[in-house]
Amino acid sequence: MKQIIKERLEALRDVMRREKLDAFIFPSTDPHNGEYVPSHWEGRKWISGFDGSAGTAVVTMHEAALWTDSRYFISAEEQLSGTEFKLMRERMPDTPSVSKWLGLKLVDDRDPYVGIDGNVCSAAMVIEFTKELRAEGGIALHTSLDPFSRIWKDRPALPTDAVDIHPLQYCGESCASKLTRIRAELKQHHANGMLVAALDDIAWTLNLRGSDVHCNPVFVAYLLIDMRSTTLFINKEKLSKEVVEYLRGEGVLVSDYADVKKALRNYQGYNILVDPSEINYSLYSALPCVKVETVSPIPYMKAVKNDVEVKGFRNAMIRDGVAMVKFLYWLKTHPDVTTQSELSVSERLQRERGRQEKFKDISFDTIAAYGEHGAIVHYEPTRDSNVKLQRKGLLLLDSGAQYLDGTTDVTRTIALGALTEEQRRVYTLVLKGHIQLQMLKFPYGASGTQLDAVARMAMWQEGMNFMHGTGHGVGSYLCVHEGPHQIRMEYRPAQLVPGMIVTDEPGLYLAGRFGVRIENMLLVKPYMSTEFGNFLQFETLTLCPIDKEPIVVEMLSAEEKKWLDSYHDDVFKRLSRYLTFDERAWLEKATKPIGY
């Protein structure tokens, strides 16, 4: 692989010389600014060899560097080893920004020119880079070149898989109704129309699902909405007669995917709402009319689940919980766990989920991380990294599924045998934070940033912390990561309101030793109204026992123990009827009150 990366960099630099470019920037995004992208647009991965979901590669004529966040520090260091790429650890004190680094590296170049593909970068990203690079000695930014069109000889084609209708019995609101609500939001912004580029927003609006992105039931398309019409820009081969008729009945026209730029140039409205962080720079630049630049209203609408979607999540959680319990029973009672590996347990869990009704796919690649691999936040076992399990230590298992009626995401850290005092103490600190967040009551309108410290308080008192977010939204048979709401240290202004679903997943990671994370999915719902206003609470949706073996019981408060016992009682009552006699007996023991 190291030699392959070297050859790819040489080919890139040949293109850069011909185009008189001194550097090129490769973000992780695609024309739709998705977190996970179709393989056709995995250019950053192709040029660097780093396969994490977040990162920016930069190549000059003489050096190369890759920026990524703390989730990927360990894996990125391993994958970049032996290549030209130097790992740049984001948010670390000594790490310069991409623009600062380019300013230092190009300081001796005359009239330096940096390239970035405007088709795969959001308008906001390009505008910010333009400003920052200009401040670094007048570096200019070129946005019209896709070097991969010249050097990526076996580049995957755009997917052509079929699009399916997502029935009203699962989505709970018609496409026509959603379009009416979207147009009402446009009127509030005094906008005549809007361009939708985010794939999950398009899928949600049209009540359609696809398979163009690994583990995410979306399809490659654009959606142009004005006050009179709606047009879907898509490869028409993906649409059956049934889907075309359905769209016609919902008042949606269909045009070719490649025609979106032409349609924007011919747009007749006085203005158009565009979200600069969503729309790519090439389409942003093609707009001839006044731009109403603001956040798209669709993510917030999509994040608030209706009653049908909430019911679907609850039903999906029962089936997912049954799959998890069957798996945990198998793992915990296995006669010789040392015959198993990270990959084999991943495959076993996927088989258990695949047996459940309405299962469509996993919602992300399973993180099965044993021992020191647990300290790698987004570790995914491969044939090269796969290790055997032992009768000691911790297995961190983060997994989820796509069901027709809901998406799941659950993490359990599982004791496989003897544990150290450090492992038990760290596990209990994470559990305390996990429980404290779920018990929290908070005022209507609070953001996730204002709640985040609750999940970290116990570990902060021990001088410990984690660098990823504490919680993210989850789609309804859509993307497992959904905004705009989040729970994290960094400021996120999106308010939490009833109907939102969010994860609760604090963790601690000790490099070279082990990691712990515990995750449930929560529903935001009303709590009470007082003279001080309306207050909210969380309903725990996930149904899966939390391993009691690693807990230092004395570290839990009476309130925390009460919550855990109540949670486990609910898990047993709601899942036991779907289990075999032996599985039910195991679950009964696993959910007994703490201390028994």
PDB file of N, CA and C in Angstrom, residues 452-512:
ATOM      1  N   ASP A 452     -24.110  18.545  28.485  1.00  0.00           N
ATOM      2  CA  ASP A 452     -22.961  17.655  28.304  1.00  0.00           C
ATOM      3  C   ASP A 452     -22.168  17.392  29.582  1.00  0.00           C
ATOM      4  N   ALA A 453     -21.966  18.410  30.394  1.00  0.00           N
ATOM      5  CA  ALA A 453     -21.106  18.272  31.573  1.00  0.00           C
ATOM      6  C   ALA A 453     -21.634  17.225  32.553  1.00  0.00           C
ATOM      7  N   VAL A 454     -22.943  16.995  32.537  1.00  0.00           N
ATOM      8  CA  VAL A 454     -23.534  16.022  33.458  1.00  0.00           C
ATOM      9  C   VAL A 454     -22.933  14.641  33.229  1.00  0.00           C
ATOM     10  N   ALA A 455     -22.718  14.284  31.967  1.00  0.00           N
ATOM     11  CA  ALA A 455     -22.172  12.968  31.645  1.00  0.00           C
ATOM     12  C   ALA A 455     -20.680  12.867  31.937  1.00  0.00           C
ATOM     13  N   ARG A 456     -20.013  13.993  32.143  1.00  0.00           N
ATOM     14  CA  ARG A 456     -18.565  13.996  32.334  1.00  0.00           C
ATOM     15  C   ARG A 456     -18.144  14.278  33.781  1.00  0.00           C
ATOM     16  N   MET A 457     -19.087  14.690  34.604  1.00  0.00           N
ATOM     17  CA  MET A 457     -18.742  15.196  35.927  1.00  0.00           C
ATOM     18  C   MET A 457     -17.927  14.198  36.750  1.00  0.00           C
ATOM     19  N   ALA A 458     -18.355  12.940  36.808  1.00  0.00           N
ATOM     20  CA  ALA A 458     -17.660  11.956  37.644  1.00  0.00           C
ATOM     21  C   ALA A 458     -16.240  11.725  37.159  1.00  0.00           C
ATOM     22  N   MET A 459     -16.061  11.652  35.847  1.00  0.00           N
ATOM     23  CA  MET A 459     -14.709  11.418  35.328  1.00  0.00           C
ATOM     24  C   MET A 459     -13.845  12.671  35.417  1.00  0.00           C
ATOM     25  N   TRP A 460     -14.447  13.854  35.279  1.00  0.00           N
ATOM     26  CA  TRP A 460     -13.671  15.094  35.460  1.00  0.00           C
ATOM     27  C   TRP A 460     -13.083  15.163  36.869  1.00  0.00           C
ATOM     28  N   GLN A 461     -13.853  14.710  37.844  1.00  0.00           N
ATOM     29  CA  GLN A 461     -13.362  14.743  39.228  1.00  0.00           C
ATOM     30  C   GLN A 461     -12.151  13.833  39.428  1.00  0.00           C
ATOM     31  N   GLU A 462     -11.962  12.893  38.497  1.00  0.00           N
ATOM     32  CA  GLU A 462     -10.806  11.991  38.537  1.00  0.00           C
ATOM     33  C   GLU A 462      -9.720  12.432  37.558  1.00  0.00           C
ATOM     34  N   GLY A 463      -9.907  13.620  36.953  1.00  0.00           N
ATOM     35  CA  GLY A 463      -8.922  14.116  35.992  1.00  0.00           C
ATOM     36  C   GLY A 463      -8.949  13.376  34.672  1.00  0.00           C
ATOM     37  N   MET A 464     -10.112  12.869  34.276  1.00  0.00           N
ATOM     38  CA  MET A 464     -10.242  12.098  33.046  1.00  0.00           C
ATOM     39  C   MET A 464     -11.306  12.724  32.153  1.00  0.00           C
ATOM     40  N   ASN A 465     -11.214  12.430  30.835  1.00  0.00           N
ATOM     41  CA  ASN A 465     -12.139  13.054  29.887  1.00  0.00           C
ATOM     42  C   ASN A 465     -12.125  12.255  28.593  1.00  0.00           C
ATOM     43  N   PHE A 466     -13.103  12.510  27.730  1.00  0.00           N
ATOM     44  CA  PHE A 466     -13.099  11.952  26.378  1.00  0.00           C
ATOM     45  C   PHE A 466     -13.342  13.078  25.392  1.00  0.00           C
ATOM     46  N   MET A 467     -12.833  12.909  24.172  1.00  0.00           N
ATOM     47  CA  MET A 467     -12.801  14.010  23.216  1.00  0.00           C
ATOM     48  C   MET A 467     -13.925  13.961  22.178  1.00  0.00           C
ATOM     49  N   HIS A 468     -14.696  12.875  22.129  1.00  0.00           N
ATOM     50  CA  HIS A 468     -15.792  12.837  21.164  1.00  0.00           C
ATOM     51  C   HIS A 468     -17.074  13.368  21.802  1.00  0.00           C
ATOM     52  N   GLY A 469     -18.112  13.514  20.997  1.00  0.00           N
ATOM     53  CA  GLY A 469     -19.391  13.979  21.519  1.00  0.00           C
ATOM     54  C   GLY A 469     -20.028  12.945  22.426  1.00  0.00           C
ATOM     55  N   THR A 470     -20.897  13.418  23.294  1.00  0.00           N
ATOM     56  CA  THR A 470     -21.612  12.528  24.203  1.00  0.00           C
ATOM     57  C   THR A 470     -22.862  11.947  23.554  1.00  0.00           C
ATOM     58  N   GLY A 471     -23.442  12.646  22.595  1.00  0.00           N
ATOM     59  CA  GLY A 471     -24.655  12.147  21.968  1.00  0.00           C
ATOM     60  C   GLY A 471     -24.935  12.797  20.628  1.00  0.00           C
ATOM     61  N   HIS A 472     -25.601  12.048  19.757  1.00  0.00           N
ATOM     62  CA  HIS A 472     -25.977  12.535  18.426  1.00  0.00           C
ATOM     63  C   HIS A 472     -27.395  12.084  18.113  1.00  0.00           C
ATOM     64  N   GLY A 473     -28.037  12.787  17.198  1.00  0.00           N
ATOM     65  CA  GLY A 473     -29.357  12.383  16.744  1.00  0.00           C
ATOM     66  C   GLY A 473     -29.279  11.118  15.906  1.00  0.00           C
ATOM     67  N   VAL A 474     -30.423  10.446  15.744  1.00  0.00           N
ATOM     68  CA  VAL A 474     -30.495   9.217  14.964  1.00  0.00           C
ATOM     69  C   VAL A 474     -31.718   9.298  14.050  1.00  0.00           C
ATOM     70  N   GLY A 475     -31.557   8.881  12.804  1.00  0.00           N
ATOM     71  CA  GLY A 475     -32.645   8.944  11.844  1.00  0.00           C
ATOM     72  C   GLY A 475     -33.635   7.806  11.986  1.00  0.00           C
ATOM     73  N   SER A 476     -34.805   7.980  11.372  1.00  0.00           N
ATOM     74  CA  SER A 476     -35.851   6.963  11.357  1.00  0.00           C
ATOM     75  C   SER A 476     -35.717   6.167  10.064  1.00  0.00           C
ATOM     76  N   TYR A 477     -35.078   4.978  10.153  1.00  0.00           N
ATOM     77  CA  TYR A 477     -34.630   4.229   8.990  1.00  0.00           C
ATOM     78  C   TYR A 477     -33.936   5.185   8.031  1.00  0.00           C
ATOM     79  N   LEU A 478     -32.937   5.880   8.614  1.00  0.00           N
ATOM     80  CA  LEU A 478     -32.110   6.816   7.846  1.00  0.00           C
ATOM     81  C   LEU A 478     -30.699   6.773   8.433  1.00  0.00           C
ATOM     82  N   CYS A 479     -29.991   7.873   8.362  1.00  0.00           N
ATOM     83  CA  CYS A 479     -28.597   7.883   8.801  1.00  0.00           C
ATOM     84  C   CYS A 479     -28.508   7.758  10.319  1.00  0.00           C
ATOM     85  N   VAL A 480     -27.542   6.973  10.786  1.00  0.00           N
ATOM     86  CA  VAL A 480     -27.400   6.761  12.221  1.00  0.00           C
ATOM     87  C   VAL A 480     -26.885   8.015  12.917  1.00  0.00           C
ATOM     88  N   HIS A 481     -26.227   8.902  12.189  1.00  0.00           N
ATOM     89  CA  HIS A 481     -25.829  10.211  12.716  1.00  0.00           C
ATOM     90  C   HIS A 481     -26.718  11.263  12.070  1.00  0.00           C
ATOM     91  N   GLU A 482     -27.459  11.985  12.896  1.00  0.00           N
ATOM     92  CA  GLU A 482     -28.416  12.964  12.383  1.00  0.00           C
ATOM     93  C   GLU A 482     -28.367  14.206  13.260  1.00  0.00           C
ATOM     94  N   GLY A 483     -28.433  15.371  12.636  1.00  0.00           N
ATOM     95  CA  GLY A 483     -28.473  16.628  13.373  1.00  0.00           C
ATOM     96  C   GLY A 483     -29.862  17.234  13.286  1.00  0.00           C
ATOM     97  N   PRO A 484     -29.961  18.497  13.728  1.00  0.00           N
ATOM     98  CA  PRO A 484     -28.857  19.394  14.114  1.00  0.00           C
ATOM     99  C   PRO A 484     -28.457  19.290  15.586  1.00  0.00           C
ATOM    100  N   HIS A 485     -29.243  18.583  16.402  1.00  0.00           N
ATOM    101  CA  HIS A 485     -28.985  18.538  17.834  1.00  0.00           C
ATOM    102  C   HIS A 485     -27.856  17.551  18.139  1.00  0.00           C
ATOM    103  N   GLN A 486     -27.063  17.900  19.116  1.00  0.00           N
ATOM    104  CA  GLN A 486     -25.994  17.046  19.603  1.00  0.00           C
ATOM    105  C   GLN A 486     -25.799  17.318  21.089  1.00  0.00           C
ATOM    106  N   ILE A 487     -25.162  16.375  21.768  1.00  0.00           N
ATOM    107  CA  ILE A 487     -24.715  16.602  23.144  1.00  0.00           C
ATOM    108  C   ILE A 487     -23.201  16.508  23.123  1.00  0.00           C
ATOM    109  N   ARG A 488     -22.531  17.611  23.350  1.00  0.00           N
ATOM    110  CA  ARG A 488     -21.073  17.623  23.270  1.00  0.00           C
ATOM    111  C   ARG A 488     -20.528  18.877  23.940  1.00  0.00           C
ATOM    112  N   MET A 489     -19.215  18.901  24.197  1.00  0.00           N
ATOM    113  CA  MET A 489     -18.606  20.059  24.854  1.00  0.00           C
ATOM    114  C   MET A 489     -18.636  21.291  23.955  1.00  0.00           C
ATOM    115  N   GLU A 490     -18.335  21.104  22.658  1.00  0.00           N
ATOM    116  CA  GLU A 490     -18.313  22.235  21.742  1.00  0.00           C
ATOM    117  C   GLU A 490     -19.722  22.814  21.582  1.00  0.00           C
ATOM    118  N   TYR A 491     -19.817  24.113  21.422  1.00  0.00           N
ATOM    119  CA  TYR A 491     -21.121  24.777  21.379  1.00  0.00           C
ATOM    120  C   TYR A 491     -21.923  24.347  20.162  1.00  0.00           C
ATOM    121  N   ARG A 492     -23.111  23.836  20.399  1.00  0.00           N
ATOM    122  CA  ARG A 492     -24.086  23.515  19.356  1.00  0.00           C
ATOM    123  C   ARG A 492     -25.406  24.122  19.799  1.00  0.00           C
ATOM    124  N   PRO A 493     -25.914  25.124  19.072  1.00  0.00           N
ATOM    125  CA  PRO A 493     -27.072  25.886  19.556  1.00  0.00           C
ATOM    126  C   PRO A 493     -28.408  25.195  19.406  1.00  0.00           C
ATOM    127  N   ALA A 494     -28.503  24.103  18.662  1.00  0.00           N
ATOM    128  CA  ALA A 494     -29.798  23.470  18.408  1.00  0.00           C
ATOM    129  C   ALA A 494     -30.466  23.051  19.713  1.00  0.00           C
ATOM    130  N   GLN A 495     -31.695  23.485  19.895  1.00  0.00           N
ATOM    131  CA  GLN A 495     -32.433  23.176  21.112  1.00  0.00           C
ATOM    132  C   GLN A 495     -32.932  21.733  21.092  1.00  0.00           C
ATOM    133  N   LEU A 496     -33.052  21.152  22.271  1.00  0.00           N
ATOM    134  CA  LEU A 496     -33.668  19.842  22.421  1.00  0.00           C
ATOM    135  C   LEU A 496     -35.158  20.034  22.672  1.00  0.00           C
ATOM    136  N   VAL A 497     -35.987  19.357  21.878  1.00  0.00           N
ATOM    137  CA  VAL A 497     -37.434  19.496  22.007  1.00  0.00           C
ATOM    138  C   VAL A 497     -38.066  18.105  21.984  1.00  0.00           C
ATOM    139  N   PRO A 498     -39.275  17.968  22.500  1.00  0.00           N
ATOM    140  CA  PRO A 498     -39.937  16.662  22.502  1.00  0.00           C
ATOM    141  C   PRO A 498     -40.004  16.057  21.100  1.00  0.00           C
ATOM    142  N   GLY A 499     -39.763  14.767  21.020  1.00  0.00           N
ATOM    143  CA  GLY A 499     -39.769  14.064  19.741  1.00  0.00           C
ATOM    144  C   GLY A 499     -38.393  13.823  19.176  1.00  0.00           C
ATOM    145  N   MET A 500     -37.388  14.504  19.698  1.00  0.00           N
ATOM    146  CA  MET A 500     -36.021  14.264  19.235  1.00  0.00           C
ATOM    147  C   MET A 500     -35.465  12.990  19.865  1.00  0.00           C
ATOM    148  N   ILE A 501     -34.629  12.299  19.116  1.00  0.00           N
ATOM    149  CA  ILE A 501     -33.938  11.118  19.617  1.00  0.00           C
ATOM    150  C   ILE A 501     -32.445  11.416  19.621  1.00  0.00           C
ATOM    151  N   VAL A 502     -31.783  11.033  20.705  1.00  0.00           N
ATOM    152  CA  VAL A 502     -30.364  11.337  20.853  1.00  0.00           C
ATOM    153  C   VAL A 502     -29.692  10.186  21.592  1.00  0.00           C
ATOM    154  N   THR A 503     -28.435   9.949  21.307  1.00  0.00           N
ATOM    155  CA  THR A 503     -27.697   8.905  22.021  1.00  0.00           C
ATOM    156  C   THR A 503     -27.060   9.462  23.292  1.00  0.00           C
ATOM    157  N   ASP A 504     -26.719   8.554  24.187  1.00  0.00           N
ATOM    158  CA  ASP A 504     -26.005   8.868  25.430  1.00  0.00           C
ATOM    159  C   ASP A 504     -24.832   7.899  25.477  1.00  0.00           C
ATOM    160  N   GLU A 505     -23.616   8.376  25.126  1.00  0.00           N
ATOM    161  CA  GLU A 505     -22.489   7.460  24.963  1.00  0.00           C
ATOM    162  C   GLU A 505     -21.159   8.019  25.477  1.00  0.00           C
ATOM    163  N   PRO A 506     -21.062   8.281  26.774  1.00  0.00           N
ATOM    164  CA  PRO A 506     -19.760   8.682  27.308  1.00  0.00           C
ATOM    165  C   PRO A 506     -18.778   7.517  27.218  1.00  0.00           C
ATOM    166  N   GLY A 507     -17.500   7.837  27.258  1.00  0.00           N
ATOM    167  CA  GLY A 507     -16.484   6.791  27.200  1.00  0.00           C
ATOM    168  C   GLY A 507     -15.167   7.279  27.776  1.00  0.00           C
ATOM    169  N   LEU A 508     -14.287   6.350  28.045  1.00  0.00           N
ATOM    170  CA  LEU A 508     -12.913   6.661  28.449  1.00  0.00           C
ATOM    171  C   LEU A 508     -11.985   5.699  27.731  1.00  0.00           C
ATOM    172  N   TYR A 509     -10.846   6.213  27.275  1.00  0.00           N
ATOM    173  CA  TYR A 509      -9.942   5.443  26.429  1.00  0.00           C
ATOM    174  C   TYR A 509      -8.514   5.618  26.915  1.00  0.00           C
ATOM    175  N   LEU A 510      -7.898   4.520  27.299  1.00  0.00           N
ATOM    176  CA  LEU A 510      -6.535   4.542  27.822  1.00  0.00           C
ATOM    177  C   LEU A 510      -5.637   3.877  26.795  1.00  0.00           C
ATOM    178  N   ALA A 511      -4.910   4.703  26.049  1.00  0.00           N
ATOM    179  CA  ALA A 511      -4.123   4.229  24.908  1.00  0.00           C
ATOM    180  C   ALA A 511      -3.209   3.079  25.310  1.00  0.00           C
ATOM    181  N   GLY A 512      -3.240   2.037  24.481  1.00  0.00           N
ATOM    182  CA  GLY A 512      -2.397   0.879  24.712  1.00  0.00           C
ATOM    183  C   GLY A 512      -2.895  -0.064  25.784  1.00  0.00           C
TER     184      GLY A 512
END
